[in-house]
Each structure stands twice: as structure tokens, then as C-alpha cells.
Amino acid sequence: MAYVTQQDLIDRFGDRELIQLTDRTNLPAATIDATVVAAKISDAEAMADSYMAKRYKLPLNPVPDVLIPIVANMARYYLYGERAETESAVTRNYKNALGWLKDVANGTVQLEAEGVASAQTAGGQIQTVAPDRVFSRDTLEGY
């Protein structure tokens, strides 16, 4: 299930940016390379799934609207690759997207989508079994 499309990226970031980031054959850049865009979208979706799989049955259907800009910002960052500057908005948005996905994985953020089932339910308590203590206040008395 696709979370974002090439058109979503065009709507958010403009076709000019996608042309500059993907056209590796024309000088000057003139067209969007759909293969490059699809690969980076796929990478971003796989990364998002790796976080959401902890709590949700995948693929999400329908895709929550809140997820679209998250995956779009990640795909944009992947398109920039080595050109993404450390202090740029592209990098900042990527880091924010990862932080949000970590919150989803930890349960701090709950996705609202029909048909989304939590993969994990509240379980019982953790129990441990260990041998009796060898050293205690009584056995060490006098040392």
C-alpha cells in the first residue's frame, strides 16, 4: 500500500525541485525521473513501516492523512541524499518525521484509521525466577 505518490511530492515540494533532484540525463534538468522518485518513496515507506510494525498491522488501509507528510518529507530527504545539508529544512523535517515515527512505535502517538488493528495488546506482568541470594546482610555479618 502506497503512503505517498509522486504527485504528492509535486504538490508539496514542486515539480522544479523533483526535476532537479532526479533528472540525471538532461543538462539542464528537464524531466522528473519517475523511477528514481518511486525508489525513494519506497525507501521512505519501508522505513515508516519498520517503525509502525511494532504497533500496527501492515499495510495500513486506509492510509491516515497524518502519515502522508511524514513519508513525503522522508522521501524528499532520500532524494536529496548527500546534498542534504545538516542544518537545512529538509534534514530538520526528516529528523522530525523519524521522531514522530518513534513516538508511534512507543505508543505516544496513536494513529486514527479505520481498520487499523493494534498488533500488540496489553499483556500480563513479567516474572523472573532466580536462585536464592548467596550474599546477604546476615551471611556477610562480621566482614
PDB file of C-alpha atoms in Angstrom:
ATOM      1  CA  MET A   1       0.000   0.000   0.000  1.00  0.00           C
ATOM      2  CA  ALA A   2       1.489   3.310  -1.079  1.00  0.00           C
ATOM      3  CA  TYR A   3       1.511   6.072   1.507  1.00  0.00           C
ATOM      4  CA  VAL A   4       2.552   8.803  -0.926  1.00  0.00           C
ATOM      5  CA  THR A   5       2.723   9.211  -4.683  1.00  0.00           C
ATOM      6  CA  GLN A   6       4.918  11.208  -6.992  1.00  0.00           C
ATOM      7  CA  GLN A   7       2.040  13.669  -7.312  1.00  0.00           C
ATOM      8  CA  ASP A   8       2.001  14.127  -3.525  1.00  0.00           C
ATOM      9  CA  LEU A   9       5.670  15.132  -3.691  1.00  0.00           C
ATOM     10  CA  ILE A  10       4.984  17.512  -6.583  1.00  0.00           C
ATOM     11  CA  ASP A  11       2.077  19.086  -4.679  1.00  0.00           C
ATOM     12  CA  ARG A  12       4.207  19.581  -1.557  1.00  0.00           C
ATOM     13  CA  PHE A  13       7.610  20.486  -2.958  1.00  0.00           C
ATOM     14  CA  GLY A  14       7.038  21.489  -6.573  1.00  0.00           C
ATOM     15  CA  ASP A  15       7.935  19.805  -9.818  1.00  0.00           C
ATOM     16  CA  ARG A  16      11.013  22.002 -10.280  1.00  0.00           C
ATOM     17  CA  GLU A  17      12.643  20.518  -7.167  1.00  0.00           C
ATOM     18  CA  LEU A  18      11.878  16.960  -8.257  1.00  0.00           C
ATOM     19  CA  ILE A  19      13.264  17.654 -11.711  1.00  0.00           C
ATOM     20  CA  GLN A  20      16.499  18.986 -10.229  1.00  0.00           C
ATOM     21  CA  LEU A  21      16.822  16.057  -7.832  1.00  0.00           C
ATOM     22  CA  THR A  22      16.009  13.240 -10.256  1.00  0.00           C
ATOM     23  CA  ASP A  23      16.936  14.143 -13.838  1.00  0.00           C
ATOM     24  CA  ARG A  24      20.404  12.676 -14.288  1.00  0.00           C
ATOM     25  CA  THR A  25      20.467  12.624 -18.085  1.00  0.00           C
ATOM     26  CA  ASN A  26      19.475  16.082 -19.331  1.00  0.00           C
ATOM     27  CA  LEU A  27      21.539  19.241 -18.963  1.00  0.00           C
ATOM     28  CA  PRO A  28      19.845  21.345 -17.824  1.00  0.00           C
ATOM     29  CA  ALA A  29      17.479  19.060 -15.948  1.00  0.00           C
ATOM     30  CA  ALA A  30      14.153  18.916 -17.750  1.00  0.00           C
ATOM     31  CA  THR A  31      12.058  15.950 -16.584  1.00  0.00           C
ATOM     32  CA  ILE A  32      11.193  14.052 -13.440  1.00  0.00           C
ATOM     33  CA  ASP A  33      12.705  10.573 -13.414  1.00  0.00           C
ATOM     34  CA  ALA A  34       9.755   8.557 -12.108  1.00  0.00           C
ATOM     35  CA  THR A  35      11.970   5.529 -11.417  1.00  0.00           C
ATOM     36  CA  VAL A  36      14.195   7.494  -9.039  1.00  0.00           C
ATOM     37  CA  VAL A  37      11.171   9.033  -7.307  1.00  0.00           C
ATOM     38  CA  ALA A  38       9.480   5.641  -6.910  1.00  0.00           C
ATOM     39  CA  ALA A  39      12.634   4.125  -5.406  1.00  0.00           C
ATOM     40  CA  LYS A  40      12.982   6.894  -2.814  1.00  0.00           C
ATOM     41  CA  ILE A  41       9.283   6.748  -1.956  1.00  0.00           C
ATOM     42  CA  SER A  42       9.633   3.002  -1.493  1.00  0.00           C
ATOM     43  CA  ASP A  43      12.635   3.529   0.811  1.00  0.00           C
ATOM     44  CA  ALA A  44      10.693   6.066   2.882  1.00  0.00           C
ATOM     45  CA  GLU A  45       7.645   3.802   3.128  1.00  0.00           C
ATOM     46  CA  ALA A  46       9.801   0.860   4.195  1.00  0.00           C
ATOM     47  CA  MET A  47      11.403   2.986   6.915  1.00  0.00           C
ATOM     48  CA  ALA A  48       7.989   4.161   8.138  1.00  0.00           C
ATOM     49  CA  ASP A  49       6.705   0.575   8.133  1.00  0.00           C
ATOM     50  CA  SER A  50       9.675  -0.561  10.204  1.00  0.00           C
ATOM     51  CA  TYR A  51       8.560   1.788  12.987  1.00  0.00           C
ATOM     52  CA  MET A  52       4.812   1.227  12.674  1.00  0.00           C
ATOM     53  CA  ALA A  53       5.070  -2.575  12.511  1.00  0.00           C
ATOM     54  CA  LYS A  54       5.681  -2.598  16.245  1.00  0.00           C
ATOM     55  CA  ARG A  55       2.124  -1.444  16.931  1.00  0.00           C
ATOM     56  CA  TYR A  56       0.056  -1.822  13.775  1.00  0.00           C
ATOM     57  CA  LYS A  57      -0.932  -4.492  11.320  1.00  0.00           C
ATOM     58  CA  LEU A  58       0.521  -3.507   7.966  1.00  0.00           C
ATOM     59  CA  PRO A  59      -0.227  -2.339   5.370  1.00  0.00           C
ATOM     60  CA  LEU A  60      -2.312   0.468   6.824  1.00  0.00           C
ATOM     61  CA  ASN A  61      -5.602   0.684   5.000  1.00  0.00           C
ATOM     62  CA  PRO A  62      -6.790   3.339   4.642  1.00  0.00           C
ATOM     63  CA  VAL A  63      -3.650   5.431   4.976  1.00  0.00           C
ATOM     64  CA  PRO A  64      -4.072   8.004   7.769  1.00  0.00           C
ATOM     65  CA  ASP A  65      -3.778  11.543   6.383  1.00  0.00           C
ATOM     66  CA  VAL A  66      -1.260  12.427   9.094  1.00  0.00           C
ATOM     67  CA  LEU A  67       1.173   9.866   7.661  1.00  0.00           C
ATOM     68  CA  ILE A  68       1.370  11.412   4.186  1.00  0.00           C
ATOM     69  CA  PRO A  69       3.550  14.447   5.055  1.00  0.00           C
ATOM     70  CA  ILE A  70       5.753  12.272   7.268  1.00  0.00           C
ATOM     71  CA  VAL A  71       6.593   9.850   4.457  1.00  0.00           C
ATOM     72  CA  ALA A  72       6.778  12.695   1.913  1.00  0.00           C
ATOM     73  CA  ASN A  73       9.418  14.508   3.987  1.00  0.00           C
ATOM     74  CA  MET A  74      11.390  11.287   4.337  1.00  0.00           C
ATOM     75  CA  ALA A  75      11.251  10.620   0.580  1.00  0.00           C
ATOM     76  CA  ARG A  76      12.371  14.198  -0.079  1.00  0.00           C
ATOM     77  CA  TYR A  77      15.351  13.725   2.237  1.00  0.00           C
ATOM     78  CA  TYR A  78      16.265  10.493   0.441  1.00  0.00           C
ATOM     79  CA  LEU A  79      16.036  12.293  -2.903  1.00  0.00           C
ATOM     80  CA  TYR A  80      18.477  14.918  -1.649  1.00  0.00           C
ATOM     81  CA  GLY A  81      20.895  12.227  -0.482  1.00  0.00           C
ATOM     82  CA  GLU A  82      24.363  13.641   0.121  1.00  0.00           C
ATOM     83  CA  ARG A  83      23.155  17.108  -0.902  1.00  0.00           C
ATOM     84  CA  ALA A  84      21.005  17.429   2.235  1.00  0.00           C
ATOM     85  CA  GLU A  85      22.757  19.948   4.463  1.00  0.00           C
ATOM     86  CA  THR A  86      22.923  19.271   8.182  1.00  0.00           C
ATOM     87  CA  GLU A  87      21.035  22.426   9.165  1.00  0.00           C
ATOM     88  CA  SER A  88      18.610  22.532   6.239  1.00  0.00           C
ATOM     89  CA  ALA A  89      14.838  22.385   6.457  1.00  0.00           C
ATOM     90  CA  VAL A  90      14.968  19.101   4.513  1.00  0.00           C
ATOM     91  CA  THR A  91      17.146  17.475   7.186  1.00  0.00           C
ATOM     92  CA  ARG A  92      15.165  19.021  10.033  1.00  0.00           C
ATOM     93  CA  ASN A  93      11.884  17.753   8.576  1.00  0.00           C
ATOM     94  CA  TYR A  94      13.393  14.273   8.158  1.00  0.00           C
ATOM     95  CA  LYS A  95      14.553  14.184  11.769  1.00  0.00           C
ATOM     96  CA  ASN A  96      11.129  15.386  12.921  1.00  0.00           C
ATOM     97  CA  ALA A  97       9.493  12.629  10.850  1.00  0.00           C
ATOM     98  CA  LEU A  98      11.721   9.995  12.461  1.00  0.00           C
ATOM     99  CA  GLY A  99      10.930  11.384  15.904  1.00  0.00           C
ATOM    100  CA  TRP A 100       7.217  11.190  15.161  1.00  0.00           C
ATOM    101  CA  LEU A 101       7.572   7.593  13.955  1.00  0.00           C
ATOM    102  CA  LYS A 102       9.455   6.726  17.148  1.00  0.00           C
ATOM    103  CA  ASP A 103       6.528   8.174  19.093  1.00  0.00           C
ATOM    104  CA  VAL A 104       4.165   5.971  17.074  1.00  0.00           C
ATOM    105  CA  ALA A 105       6.315   2.931  17.814  1.00  0.00           C
ATOM    106  CA  ASN A 106       6.405   3.769  21.541  1.00  0.00           C
ATOM    107  CA  GLY A 107       2.660   4.358  21.680  1.00  0.00           C
ATOM    108  CA  THR A 108       2.943   8.078  22.471  1.00  0.00           C
ATOM    109  CA  VAL A 109       1.194   8.874  19.181  1.00  0.00           C
ATOM    110  CA  GLN A 110      -1.866   6.858  18.206  1.00  0.00           C
ATOM    111  CA  LEU A 111      -2.826   6.604  14.545  1.00  0.00           C
ATOM    112  CA  GLU A 112      -6.517   7.006  13.873  1.00  0.00           C
ATOM    113  CA  ALA A 113      -7.570   4.925  10.916  1.00  0.00           C
ATOM    114  CA  GLU A 114     -10.472   2.620  10.291  1.00  0.00           C
ATOM    115  CA  GLY A 115      -9.369  -0.960  10.061  1.00  0.00           C
ATOM    116  CA  VAL A 116      -6.087  -0.405  11.854  1.00  0.00           C
ATOM    117  CA  ALA A 117      -5.632  -3.117  14.433  1.00  0.00           C
ATOM    118  CA  SER A 118      -3.077  -2.949  17.177  1.00  0.00           C
ATOM    119  CA  ALA A 119      -0.622  -5.789  16.742  1.00  0.00           C
ATOM    120  CA  GLN A 120       0.183  -5.788  20.428  1.00  0.00           C
ATOM    121  CA  THR A 121      -2.287  -5.817  23.241  1.00  0.00           C
ATOM    122  CA  ALA A 122      -1.670  -5.156  26.867  1.00  0.00           C
ATOM    123  CA  GLY A 123      -0.128  -8.269  28.301  1.00  0.00           C
ATOM    124  CA  GLY A 124       0.474  -9.691  31.717  1.00  0.00           C
ATOM    125  CA  GLN A 125       3.268  -8.973  34.087  1.00  0.00           C
ATOM    126  CA  ILE A 126       6.845 -10.023  33.549  1.00  0.00           C
ATOM    127  CA  GLN A 127       8.030 -12.624  36.023  1.00  0.00           C
ATOM    128  CA  THR A 128      11.597 -13.620  36.754  1.00  0.00           C
ATOM    129  CA  VAL A 129      12.991 -16.641  38.543  1.00  0.00           C
ATOM    130  CA  ALA A 130      16.406 -16.578  40.192  1.00  0.00           C
ATOM    131  CA  PRO A 131      18.290 -18.663  42.764  1.00  0.00           C
ATOM    132  CA  ASP A 132      18.423 -17.617  46.395  1.00  0.00           C
ATOM    133  CA  ARG A 133      20.902 -14.885  47.257  1.00  0.00           C
ATOM    134  CA  VAL A 134      24.354 -16.081  48.211  1.00  0.00           C
ATOM    135  CA  PHE A 135      25.387 -12.870  49.910  1.00  0.00           C
ATOM    136  CA  SER A 136      23.084 -11.056  52.259  1.00  0.00           C
ATOM    137  CA  ARG A 137      23.307  -8.874  55.322  1.00  0.00           C
ATOM    138  CA  ASP A 138      23.187 -11.965  57.527  1.00  0.00           C
ATOM    139  CA  THR A 139      25.809 -14.023  55.649  1.00  0.00           C
ATOM    140  CA  LEU A 140      28.217 -11.092  55.466  1.00  0.00           C
ATOM    141  CA  GLU A 141      27.885 -10.188  59.122  1.00  0.00           C
ATOM    142  CA  GLY A 142      31.328  -9.871  60.663  1.00  0.00           C
ATOM    143  CA  TYR A 143      33.186  -8.970  57.474  1.00  0.00           C
TER     144      TYR A 143
END
